[in-house]
């Protein structure tokens, strides 16, 4: 039994060193990610890439830059869906959009856009509500592969029934099939949806404010951060939002535990949609 | 493990969970000293009614977890639908949207493995009724870290696959009826 405890402690040291190496060599900072998830993902990476230990993985990562995207693939992968939690998108449509209509031009930031599911959901919603043309969307992520796949807008066809059902339940005013065409087991979303989208490499942990937003949607990204990173990211959102701008988080994320809680007020509490308080 | 060593209880259940938990959770007395963290396989696209249901039945506080919530003693925490629930080293509750494990999100294995990592030998893991094998690996991790493994007797379970898989993975697990499980918890945290 003592043996087991000792082995686990070494593993924790190795993980810390691996994350340190990733930061020193490539400037990707996962050091304050929520460790339980990181550990689980790194174990998966270690086993699937065939390394005997995290130290061996670290050596390879330091000396072989080709290893970087593979490790990042494990560290940043997350599984989302279009119109995930349809009631959130319904609330955006019915409660937030009426406010947004009063602006002549809009900026929307999908922070941590991953494969683009949330981005396309919002662009479609904005098109349905007649706001797309006056809106500039920023879709950011730290993972280049994720950005590329978001920009491609291609999804496996077996996910589409769920997307379609979610879209309908979100109060969709059109048919989701209007926006994609299917071929070879995939669906490809219409490139006109990307007309007003800027895809960009941006880290919520190390990068700065880049524009003034009326809406930031960042769902199920902060759950991967520890409290200090969460506070950093929420501070960035606070500074990026225009007065009375909106922030949407994931269904089980909360500002309650953050030092920036006071800068926001509940707009729709049950959907985790917050509004920036006037300065 | 003697009663002084236990710091937390984790429970995993699937098919038949409601009836089984209805024997165990309402029996926790006022002032129960341990947090009880529960994963039940629930459908991803619906709000779960478990929290409201057990709030009405239980003598201890019952909550659905929000991300980074601190773990408070004597409280029952349910994993929300469509998220994994993990225990962080600082003993807070963390959620993740990582891919499903054994077709399940939340996954019992994910909770149990992270809890074993954090609590080591001060953890009690309980596997109840269920129709798949989730939890067996996690319970094994708890045993390997020196924690206590308890399993509902398959003969009395609504679905026996899950307790059977847990017993196969952890031959040292103590197998008992729901009433005995409830009594055992009271002994540790009552």
Tab-separated table of C-alpha atoms in Angstrom:
chain	number	residue	atom	x	y	z
A	1	UNK	CA	0.000	0.000	0.000
A	2	UNK	CA	2.794	2.424	0.849
A	3	UNK	CA	4.309	1.560	-2.497
A	4	UNK	CA	1.177	2.713	-4.342
A	5	UNK	CA	1.105	6.044	-2.518
A	6	UNK	CA	4.761	6.612	-3.336
A	7	UNK	CA	4.220	5.859	-7.028
A	8	UNK	CA	1.346	8.314	-7.262
A	9	UNK	CA	3.404	11.063	-5.724
A	10	UNK	CA	6.102	10.599	-8.342
A	11	UNK	CA	3.406	10.795	-10.991
A	12	UNK	CA	2.253	14.143	-9.653
A	13	UNK	CA	5.798	15.478	-9.740
A	14	UNK	CA	6.183	14.241	-13.298
A	15	UNK	CA	2.984	15.947	-14.372
A	16	UNK	CA	4.056	19.231	-12.847
A	17	UNK	CA	7.396	18.997	-14.638
A	18	UNK	CA	5.746	18.060	-17.911
A	19	UNK	CA	3.473	21.114	-17.743
A	20	UNK	CA	6.480	23.252	-16.857
A	21	UNK	CA	8.316	21.906	-19.912
A	22	UNK	CA	5.329	22.608	-22.121
A	23	UNK	CA	5.314	26.192	-20.884
A	24	UNK	CA	9.060	26.846	-21.043
A	25	UNK	CA	9.499	25.307	-24.466
A	26	UNK	CA	6.260	26.243	-26.244
A	27	UNK	CA	4.562	28.889	-24.058
A	28	UNK	CA	1.401	26.896	-23.599
A	29	UNK	CA	0.400	27.364	-20.010
A	30	UNK	CA	-1.590	24.516	-18.484
A	31	UNK	CA	0.001	24.875	-15.086
A	32	UNK	CA	-3.149	26.141	-13.455
A	33	UNK	CA	-5.626	23.941	-15.188
A	34	UNK	CA	-7.979	21.873	-13.075
A	35	UNK	CA	-5.577	19.099	-12.289
A	36	UNK	CA	-7.932	16.131	-11.965
A	37	UNK	CA	-9.001	16.438	-15.621
A	38	UNK	CA	-5.503	17.223	-16.872
A	39	UNK	CA	-4.173	14.154	-15.156
A	40	UNK	CA	-6.822	11.965	-16.667
A	41	UNK	CA	-6.160	13.316	-20.148
A	42	UNK	CA	-2.407	13.082	-19.849
A	43	UNK	CA	-2.693	9.484	-18.703
A	44	UNK	CA	-4.727	8.797	-21.804
A	45	UNK	CA	-2.119	10.536	-23.953
A	46	UNK	CA	0.761	8.717	-22.306
A	47	UNK	CA	-0.875	5.326	-22.776
A	48	UNK	CA	-2.131	5.879	-26.304
A	49	UNK	CA	1.125	7.394	-27.531
A	50	UNK	CA	2.954	4.452	-26.001
A	51	UNK	CA	5.121	6.117	-23.354
A	52	UNK	CA	6.040	4.254	-20.193
A	53	UNK	CA	5.996	7.376	-18.030
A	54	UNK	CA	5.241	11.090	-18.059
A	55	UNK	CA	8.976	11.705	-17.886
A	56	UNK	CA	9.483	9.832	-21.144
A	57	UNK	CA	6.661	11.820	-22.662
A	58	UNK	CA	8.300	15.022	-21.441
A	59	UNK	CA	11.618	14.147	-23.024
A	60	UNK	CA	9.967	13.543	-26.356
A	61	UNK	CA	7.948	16.748	-26.084
A	62	UNK	CA	11.057	18.820	-25.361
A	63	UNK	CA	13.098	17.474	-28.238
A	64	UNK	CA	10.473	16.874	-30.889
A	65	UNK	CA	8.195	19.769	-31.815
A	66	UNK	CA	5.987	17.385	-33.787
A	67	UNK	CA	4.880	16.019	-30.435
A	68	UNK	CA	3.288	19.333	-29.462
A	69	UNK	CA	0.045	19.157	-31.462
A	70	UNK	CA	-0.471	15.578	-30.369
A	71	UNK	CA	-0.192	16.456	-26.691
A	72	UNK	CA	-2.313	19.561	-27.178
A	73	UNK	CA	-4.883	17.330	-28.789
A	74	UNK	CA	-5.222	15.461	-25.519
A	75	UNK	CA	-5.060	18.542	-23.338
A	76	UNK	CA	-7.612	20.648	-25.145
A	77	UNK	CA	-10.069	18.180	-26.630
A	78	UNK	CA	-13.606	18.669	-25.516
A	79	UNK	CA	-16.849	17.335	-26.752
A	80	UNK	CA	-19.577	19.823	-27.484
A	81	UNK	CA	-22.653	19.945	-29.648
A	82	UNK	CA	-24.539	22.611	-31.588
A	83	UNK	CA	-27.144	24.416	-29.507
A	84	UNK	CA	-26.034	22.473	-26.438
A	85	UNK	CA	-28.580	23.271	-23.699
A	86	UNK	CA	-31.254	24.632	-26.049
A	87	UNK	CA	-32.760	26.749	-23.259
A	88	UNK	CA	-29.552	28.820	-23.172
A	89	UNK	CA	-29.879	29.682	-26.854
A	90	UNK	CA	-33.582	30.327	-26.437
A	91	UNK	CA	-32.752	32.798	-23.681
A	92	UNK	CA	-30.160	34.511	-25.901
A	93	UNK	CA	-32.750	34.721	-28.654
A	94	UNK	CA	-35.666	35.934	-26.573
A	95	UNK	CA	-34.002	37.983	-23.851
A	96	UNK	CA	-30.571	39.119	-25.037
A	97	UNK	CA	-31.229	39.740	-28.742
A	98	UNK	CA	-33.811	42.507	-28.039
A	99	UNK	CA	-31.029	44.447	-26.263
A	100	UNK	CA	-28.505	43.732	-28.998
A	101	UNK	CA	-30.899	45.071	-31.633
A	102	UNK	CA	-30.423	48.558	-30.232
A	103	UNK	CA	-26.753	48.621	-31.331
A	104	UNK	CA	-25.799	49.694	-34.867
A	105	UNK	CA	-22.894	47.257	-34.879
A	106	UNK	CA	-22.042	44.305	-32.673
A	107	UNK	CA	-19.057	42.267	-31.615
A	108	UNK	CA	-19.483	38.749	-30.299
A	109	UNK	CA	-16.679	36.650	-28.860
A	110	UNK	CA	-16.856	32.865	-28.684
A	111	UNK	CA	-13.959	32.245	-26.325
A	112	UNK	CA	-12.486	28.751	-26.427
A	113	UNK	CA	-14.427	27.896	-29.583
A	114	UNK	CA	-12.985	24.372	-29.905
A	115	UNK	CA	-14.526	22.663	-32.972
A	116	UNK	CA	-16.929	25.539	-33.615
A	117	UNK	CA	-20.249	24.078	-32.453
A	118	UNK	CA	-21.115	27.055	-30.270
A	119	UNK	CA	-19.910	29.532	-32.902
A	120	UNK	CA	-22.096	28.130	-35.692
A	121	UNK	CA	-25.035	27.969	-33.303
A	122	UNK	CA	-24.721	31.676	-32.564
A	123	UNK	CA	-24.128	32.706	-36.173
A	124	UNK	CA	-27.236	30.804	-37.268
A	125	UNK	CA	-29.229	32.333	-34.430
A	126	UNK	CA	-28.026	35.832	-35.377
A	127	UNK	CA	-28.907	35.211	-39.021
A	128	UNK	CA	-32.392	34.063	-38.041
A	129	UNK	CA	-32.818	37.200	-35.960
A	130	UNK	CA	-31.524	39.490	-38.707
A	131	UNK	CA	-28.436	40.566	-36.751
A	132	UNK	CA	-25.724	38.684	-38.596
A	133	UNK	CA	-24.886	41.419	-41.055
A	134	UNK	CA	-24.064	43.976	-38.410
A	135	UNK	CA	-22.081	41.542	-36.257
A	136	UNK	CA	-18.438	40.650	-36.184
A	137	UNK	CA	-17.763	37.294	-34.526
A	138	UNK	CA	-14.445	36.416	-32.958
A	139	UNK	CA	-13.803	32.705	-32.498
A	140	UNK	CA	-10.673	32.034	-30.470
A	141	UNK	CA	-8.880	29.009	-29.119
A	142	UNK	CA	-5.338	28.075	-28.164
A	143	UNK	CA	-5.435	24.897	-30.194
A	144	UNK	CA	-4.588	25.459	-33.885
A	145	UNK	CA	-6.112	22.150	-34.891
A	146	UNK	CA	-9.358	23.075	-33.192
A	147	UNK	CA	-9.341	26.465	-34.937
A	148	UNK	CA	-8.748	24.817	-38.289
A	149	UNK	CA	-11.581	22.404	-37.740
A	150	UNK	CA	-13.874	25.206	-36.561
A	151	UNK	CA	-12.997	27.125	-39.708
A	152	UNK	CA	-13.701	24.085	-41.858
A	153	UNK	CA	-17.153	23.662	-40.311
A	154	UNK	CA	-17.346	19.940	-41.020
A	155	UNK	CA	-19.064	17.578	-38.586
A	156	UNK	CA	-19.831	13.877	-38.552
A	157	UNK	CA	-23.274	13.244	-39.957
A	158	UNK	CA	-24.315	11.055	-37.047
A	159	UNK	CA	-24.212	14.111	-34.765
A	160	UNK	CA	-26.658	16.054	-36.923
A	161	UNK	CA	-29.942	14.611	-35.562
A	162	UNK	CA	-28.978	15.854	-32.086
A	163	UNK	CA	-27.910	19.260	-33.463
A	164	UNK	CA	-31.210	19.487	-35.339
A	165	UNK	CA	-33.293	18.616	-32.301
A	166	UNK	CA	-31.370	21.102	-30.156
A	167	UNK	CA	-31.792	23.817	-32.779
A	168	UNK	CA	-35.532	23.247	-32.903
A	169	UNK	CA	-35.789	23.294	-29.099
A	170	UNK	CA	-33.850	26.559	-28.995
A	171	UNK	CA	-36.667	28.246	-30.928
A	172	UNK	CA	-34.935	27.972	-34.307
A	173	UNK	CA	-36.816	29.839	-37.026
A	174	UNK	CA	-35.377	27.911	-39.941
A	175	UNK	CA	-34.353	24.355	-40.679
A	176	UNK	CA	-30.796	23.465	-39.725
A	177	UNK	CA	-30.517	21.605	-43.029
A	178	UNK	CA	-30.666	24.999	-44.769
A	179	UNK	CA	-27.108	25.615	-43.596
A	180	UNK	CA	-25.207	22.483	-44.540
A	181	UNK	CA	-24.826	19.920	-47.259
A	182	UNK	CA	-24.047	16.288	-46.619
A	183	UNK	CA	-21.460	14.149	-48.343
A	184	UNK	CA	-19.487	11.030	-47.454
A	185	UNK	CA	-20.740	10.692	-43.898
A	186	UNK	CA	-20.041	14.331	-43.085
A	187	UNK	CA	-21.909	17.579	-43.186
A	188	UNK	CA	-20.253	20.753	-44.266
A	189	UNK	CA	-21.633	24.049	-43.028
A	190	UNK	CA	-22.234	26.833	-45.531
A	191	UNK	CA	-19.226	29.106	-45.937
A	192	UNK	CA	-21.413	32.202	-45.879
A	193	UNK	CA	-21.804	31.523	-42.141
A	194	UNK	CA	-18.124	32.396	-41.820
A	195	UNK	CA	-18.400	35.673	-43.708
A	196	UNK	CA	-18.294	37.749	-40.524
A	197	UNK	CA	-16.115	35.476	-38.418
A	198	UNK	CA	-12.507	36.086	-37.431
A	199	UNK	CA	-10.747	32.934	-36.270
A	200	UNK	CA	-7.798	33.602	-34.047
A	201	UNK	CA	-5.259	32.031	-31.764
A	202	UNK	CA	-5.856	33.532	-28.331
A	203	UNK	CA	-5.203	32.365	-24.797
A	204	UNK	CA	-7.509	33.361	-21.970
A	205	UNK	CA	-4.598	32.877	-19.639
A	206	UNK	CA	-1.763	34.785	-21.270
A	207	UNK	CA	-3.290	37.102	-23.903
A	208	UNK	CA	-4.993	40.464	-23.513
A	209	UNK	CA	-8.175	42.310	-24.430
A	210	UNK	CA	-8.436	42.802	-28.211
A	211	UNK	CA	-11.838	44.402	-28.822
A	212	UNK	CA	-14.913	45.679	-27.061
A	213	UNK	CA	-17.691	43.098	-27.069
A	214	UNK	CA	-21.435	43.225	-26.588
A	215	UNK	CA	-21.672	39.466	-26.011
A	216	UNK	CA	-19.146	36.891	-24.851
A	217	UNK	CA	-20.150	33.251	-24.902
A	218	UNK	CA	-17.724	30.926	-23.171
A	219	UNK	CA	-19.393	27.690	-22.246
A	220	UNK	CA	-17.697	24.783	-20.517
A	221	UNK	CA	-14.235	26.199	-21.028
A	222	UNK	CA	-13.640	27.668	-17.579
A	223	UNK	CA	-14.403	24.317	-15.944
A	224	UNK	CA	-10.968	23.236	-17.145
A	225	UNK	CA	-9.239	26.015	-15.203
A	226	UNK	CA	-8.416	26.199	-11.533
A	227	UNK	CA	-9.734	29.176	-9.584
A	228	UNK	CA	-6.756	31.433	-10.320
A	229	UNK	CA	-7.056	30.900	-14.088
A	230	UNK	CA	-10.813	31.282	-13.889
A	231	UNK	CA	-10.320	34.645	-12.230
A	232	UNK	CA	-7.808	35.689	-14.870
A	233	UNK	CA	-10.215	34.778	-17.682
A	234	UNK	CA	-13.223	36.376	-16.002
A	235	UNK	CA	-11.193	39.565	-15.468
A	236	UNK	CA	-10.431	39.547	-19.183
A	237	UNK	CA	-14.136	39.153	-19.981
A	238	UNK	CA	-14.975	41.967	-17.594
A	239	UNK	CA	-12.491	44.279	-19.330
A	240	UNK	CA	-13.595	43.196	-22.817
A	241	UNK	CA	-17.321	43.787	-22.368
A	242	UNK	CA	-18.946	47.061	-23.194
A	243	UNK	CA	-21.091	48.622	-20.537
A	244	UNK	CA	-24.142	46.375	-20.066
A	245	UNK	CA	-22.542	43.742	-22.305
A	246	UNK	CA	-23.529	40.103	-21.802
A	247	UNK	CA	-21.559	37.083	-20.655
A	248	UNK	CA	-22.878	33.539	-21.118
A	249	UNK	CA	-21.293	30.632	-19.252
A	250	UNK	CA	-21.972	26.890	-19.176
A	251	UNK	CA	-24.984	25.531	-17.329
A	252	UNK	CA	-22.976	24.421	-14.300
A	253	UNK	CA	-20.426	27.220	-14.249
A	254	UNK	CA	-20.780	30.048	-11.809
A	255	UNK	CA	-19.355	33.451	-10.978
A	256	UNK	CA	-20.135	32.800	-7.329
A	257	UNK	CA	-16.627	31.728	-6.462
A	258	UNK	CA	-14.846	34.473	-8.414
A	259	UNK	CA	-13.357	37.761	-7.262
A	260	UNK	CA	-15.037	39.416	-10.256
A	261	UNK	CA	-18.553	38.398	-9.218
A	262	UNK	CA	-19.281	42.007	-8.236
A	263	UNK	CA	-18.638	43.311	-11.767
A	264	UNK	CA	-21.581	41.343	-13.145
A	265	UNK	CA	-25.222	40.953	-12.317
A	266	UNK	CA	-27.468	37.995	-13.038
A	267	UNK	CA	-29.357	38.632	-16.242
A	268	UNK	CA	-30.932	35.202	-16.601
A	269	UNK	CA	-29.828	33.315	-13.592
A	270	UNK	CA	-30.878	29.794	-14.499
A	271	UNK	CA	-29.085	30.042	-17.874
A	272	UNK	CA	-25.906	31.574	-16.431
A	273	UNK	CA	-26.260	34.689	-18.543
A	274	UNK	CA	-24.716	37.689	-16.802
A	275	UNK	CA	-24.626	41.388	-17.596
A	276	UNK	CA	-21.698	43.701	-17.032
A	277	UNK	CA	-22.494	46.350	-14.482
A	278	UNK	CA	-21.981	49.959	-15.592
A	279	UNK	CA	-18.602	51.289	-14.569
B	1	UNK	CA	-10.320	1.483	8.115
B	2	UNK	CA	-11.743	2.677	11.409
B	3	UNK	CA	-14.389	5.346	11.562
B	4	UNK	CA	-11.946	8.150	12.333
B	5	UNK	CA	-10.129	7.718	9.040
B	6	UNK	CA	-13.029	8.198	6.630
B	7	UNK	CA	-13.206	11.650	5.030
B	8	UNK	CA	-15.633	11.139	2.169
B	9	UNK	CA	-18.089	8.715	0.588
B	10	UNK	CA	-18.549	8.253	-3.159
B	11	UNK	CA	-21.508	6.327	-4.571
B	12	UNK	CA	-22.164	5.095	-8.111
B	13	UNK	CA	-25.503	3.776	-9.346
B	14	UNK	CA	-27.358	3.273	-12.598
B	15	UNK	CA	-30.513	1.307	-13.465
B	16	UNK	CA	-32.609	1.074	-10.290
B	17	UNK	CA	-30.657	3.881	-8.624
B	18	UNK	CA	-33.658	5.779	-7.337
B	19	UNK	CA	-34.999	2.923	-5.213
B	20	UNK	CA	-31.559	1.970	-3.934
B	21	UNK	CA	-30.574	5.538	-3.012
B	22	UNK	CA	-33.976	5.965	-1.367
B	23	UNK	CA	-32.912	3.392	1.203
B	24	UNK	CA	-29.456	4.836	1.814
B	25	UNK	CA	-29.618	8.629	1.582
B	26	UNK	CA	-32.710	9.380	3.696
B	27	UNK	CA	-31.140	7.242	6.438
B	28	UNK	CA	-28.211	9.662	6.820
B	29	UNK	CA	-28.831	11.406	10.147
B	30	UNK	CA	-28.813	15.143	10.835
B	31	UNK	CA	-25.211	16.097	11.560
B	32	UNK	CA	-23.769	13.300	9.420
B	33	UNK	CA	-20.078	14.146	9.243
B	34	UNK	CA	-18.982	13.035	5.758
B	35	UNK	CA	-19.644	14.463	2.309
B	36	UNK	CA	-21.475	11.973	0.075
B	37	UNK	CA	-20.731	12.437	-3.613
B	38	UNK	CA	-23.000	10.578	-6.003
B	39	UNK	CA	-22.917	9.757	-9.704
B	40	UNK	CA	-26.113	8.361	-11.169
B	41	UNK	CA	-26.369	7.688	-14.897
B	42	UNK	CA	-28.992	10.167	-16.047
B	43	UNK	CA	-29.998	11.162	-19.580
B	44	UNK	CA	-27.860	14.043	-20.925
B	45	UNK	CA	-30.504	16.326	-22.353
B	46	UNK	CA	-32.886	16.609	-19.455
B	47	UNK	CA	-32.753	18.394	-16.167
B	48	UNK	CA	-32.241	15.831	-13.444
B	49	UNK	CA	-34.910	15.654	-10.771
B	50	UNK	CA	-32.696	13.722	-8.364
B	51	UNK	CA	-31.668	16.747	-6.333
B	52	UNK	CA	-35.202	18.044	-5.707
B	53	UNK	CA	-36.418	14.554	-5.036
B	54	UNK	CA	-33.828	13.794	-2.401
B	55	UNK	CA	-33.977	17.278	-0.893
B	56	UNK	CA	-37.534	16.368	0.032
B	57	UNK	CA	-36.571	12.965	1.418
B	58	UNK	CA	-33.282	13.591	3.203
B	59	UNK	CA	-32.355	14.963	6.603
B	60	UNK	CA	-29.028	16.310	5.291
B	61	UNK	CA	-28.528	19.048	2.635
B	62	UNK	CA	-28.636	17.824	-0.988
B	63	UNK	CA	-27.145	19.765	-3.907
B	64	UNK	CA	-26.444	19.420	-7.606
B	65	UNK	CA	-22.790	20.275	-8.130
B	66	UNK	CA	-21.586	23.530	-9.654
B	67	UNK	CA	-18.056	23.751	-10.937
B	68	UNK	CA	-15.318	24.413	-8.301
B	69	UNK	CA	-17.765	24.166	-5.461
B	70	UNK	CA	-16.016	23.402	-2.170
B	71	UNK	CA	-16.866	20.026	-0.661
B	72	UNK	CA	-18.788	20.552	2.543
B	73	UNK	CA	-19.194	17.880	5.199
B	74	UNK	CA	-22.529	16.211	5.749
B	75	UNK	CA	-23.858	17.161	2.329
B	76	UNK	CA	-25.030	14.963	-0.544
B	77	UNK	CA	-23.711	16.137	-3.918
B	78	UNK	CA	-25.169	14.868	-7.205
B	79	UNK	CA	-23.250	15.042	-10.482
B	80	UNK	CA	-25.213	17.141	-13.008
B	81	UNK	CA	-26.386	15.494	-16.257
B	82	UNK	CA	-23.919	15.533	-19.156
B	83	UNK	CA	-20.779	16.396	-17.151
B	84	UNK	CA	-18.123	14.273	-15.548
B	85	UNK	CA	-17.593	15.022	-11.874
B	86	UNK	CA	-14.074	14.934	-10.437
B	87	UNK	CA	-12.490	15.684	-7.088
B	88	UNK	CA	-9.618	18.147	-7.181
B	89	UNK	CA	-6.577	17.895	-4.952
B	90	UNK	CA	-7.776	20.900	-2.929
B	91	UNK	CA	-11.009	18.975	-2.258
B	92	UNK	CA	-13.227	21.010	-4.475
B	93	UNK	CA	-15.631	19.583	-7.039
B	94	UNK	CA	-14.724	20.009	-10.695
B	95	UNK	CA	-16.771	19.280	-13.805
B	96	UNK	CA	-15.601	18.302	-17.262
B	97	UNK	CA	-17.094	17.881	-20.722
B	98	UNK	CA	-14.568	15.274	-21.775
B	99	UNK	CA	-15.841	12.390	-23.839
B	100	UNK	CA	-18.151	9.826	-22.283
B	101	UNK	CA	-16.494	6.834	-20.623
B	102	UNK	CA	-18.271	3.504	-21.161
B	103	UNK	CA	-21.005	5.551	-22.861
B	104	UNK	CA	-21.560	7.453	-19.636
B	105	UNK	CA	-21.236	11.110	-18.729
B	106	UNK	CA	-21.185	11.448	-15.777
B	107	UNK	CA	-18.986	8.394	-15.341
B	108	UNK	CA	-18.623	6.569	-12.035
B	109	UNK	CA	-15.058	5.524	-12.919
B	110	UNK	CA	-14.017	9.144	-13.487
B	111	UNK	CA	-15.376	10.243	-10.096
B	112	UNK	CA	-13.979	7.257	-8.208
B	113	UNK	CA	-10.490	7.439	-9.745
B	114	UNK	CA	-10.090	11.142	-9.014
B	115	UNK	CA	-11.516	10.687	-5.500
B	116	UNK	CA	-9.084	7.832	-4.808
B	117	UNK	CA	-6.283	10.108	-5.956
B	118	UNK	CA	-7.309	12.867	-3.561
B	119	UNK	CA	-8.528	10.974	-0.508
B	120	UNK	CA	-6.351	7.850	-0.654
B	121	UNK	CA	-7.201	5.502	2.197
B	122	UNK	CA	-9.726	7.912	3.727
B	123	UNK	CA	-12.369	7.130	1.129
B	124	UNK	CA	-15.402	4.847	1.102
B	125	UNK	CA	-16.603	3.776	-2.350
B	126	UNK	CA	-20.010	2.195	-2.882
B	127	UNK	CA	-21.333	0.533	-6.033
B	128	UNK	CA	-25.071	-0.031	-6.243
B	129	UNK	CA	-27.448	-1.484	-8.817
B	130	UNK	CA	-26.766	-0.943	-12.520
B	131	UNK	CA	-26.807	-2.576	-15.943
B	132	UNK	CA	-23.290	-1.815	-17.173
B	133	UNK	CA	-19.730	-2.115	-15.899
B	134	UNK	CA	-19.057	1.496	-14.988
B	135	UNK	CA	-17.556	1.826	-11.522
B	136	UNK	CA	-15.584	-1.424	-11.445
B	137	UNK	CA	-12.335	0.262	-12.474
B	138	UNK	CA	-12.935	3.166	-10.153
B	139	UNK	CA	-13.671	0.931	-7.179
B	140	UNK	CA	-10.457	-0.937	-7.908
B	141	UNK	CA	-8.552	2.368	-7.788
B	142	UNK	CA	-10.110	3.068	-4.378
B	143	UNK	CA	-9.024	-0.328	-3.074
B	144	UNK	CA	-5.517	0.157	-4.456
B	145	UNK	CA	-5.253	3.499	-2.667
B	146	UNK	CA	-6.206	1.772	0.588
B	147	UNK	CA	-9.840	2.893	0.753
B	148	UNK	CA	-12.893	0.857	1.666
B	149	UNK	CA	-14.997	-0.798	-1.062
B	150	UNK	CA	-18.655	-1.639	-0.457
B	151	UNK	CA	-20.992	-3.232	-2.995
B	152	UNK	CA	-24.723	-3.819	-2.969
B	153	UNK	CA	-25.474	-7.524	-2.995
B	154	UNK	CA	-26.194	-8.456	-6.647
B	155	UNK	CA	-28.945	-10.843	-5.580
B	156	UNK	CA	-30.962	-7.977	-4.134
B	157	UNK	CA	-30.113	-5.445	-6.833
B	158	UNK	CA	-32.575	-4.265	-9.488
B	159	UNK	CA	-29.792	-4.810	-12.066
B	160	UNK	CA	-26.916	-7.055	-11.031
B	161	UNK	CA	-24.337	-6.359	-13.778
B	162	UNK	CA	-22.717	-3.382	-12.119
B	163	UNK	CA	-22.311	-4.850	-8.629
B	164	UNK	CA	-21.109	-8.129	-10.164
B	165	UNK	CA	-18.478	-6.332	-12.250
B	166	UNK	CA	-17.369	-4.369	-9.176
B	167	UNK	CA	-17.007	-7.541	-7.114
B	168	UNK	CA	-15.064	-9.243	-9.900
B	169	UNK	CA	-12.660	-6.288	-10.055
B	170	UNK	CA	-12.406	-6.000	-6.261
B	171	UNK	CA	-12.597	-9.410	-4.589
B	172	UNK	CA	-11.922	-7.763	-1.218
B	173	UNK	CA	-15.045	-5.583	-1.425
B	174	UNK	CA	-17.647	-6.073	1.275
B	175	UNK	CA	-20.953	-7.171	-0.216
B	176	UNK	CA	-24.140	-6.318	1.646
B	177	UNK	CA	-27.808	-5.384	1.469
B	178	UNK	CA	-28.989	-1.789	1.151
B	179	UNK	CA	-30.056	-1.716	4.789
B	180	UNK	CA	-26.631	-2.952	5.854
B	181	UNK	CA	-24.983	-0.288	3.664
B	182	UNK	CA	-27.083	2.410	5.310
B	183	UNK	CA	-26.147	1.118	8.759
B	184	UNK	CA	-22.488	0.961	7.783
B	185	UNK	CA	-22.472	4.611	6.645
B	186	UNK	CA	-24.057	5.704	9.900
B	187	UNK	CA	-21.268	3.939	11.741
B	188	UNK	CA	-18.633	5.905	9.833
B	189	UNK	CA	-20.208	9.334	9.801
B	190	UNK	CA	-23.145	9.287	12.198
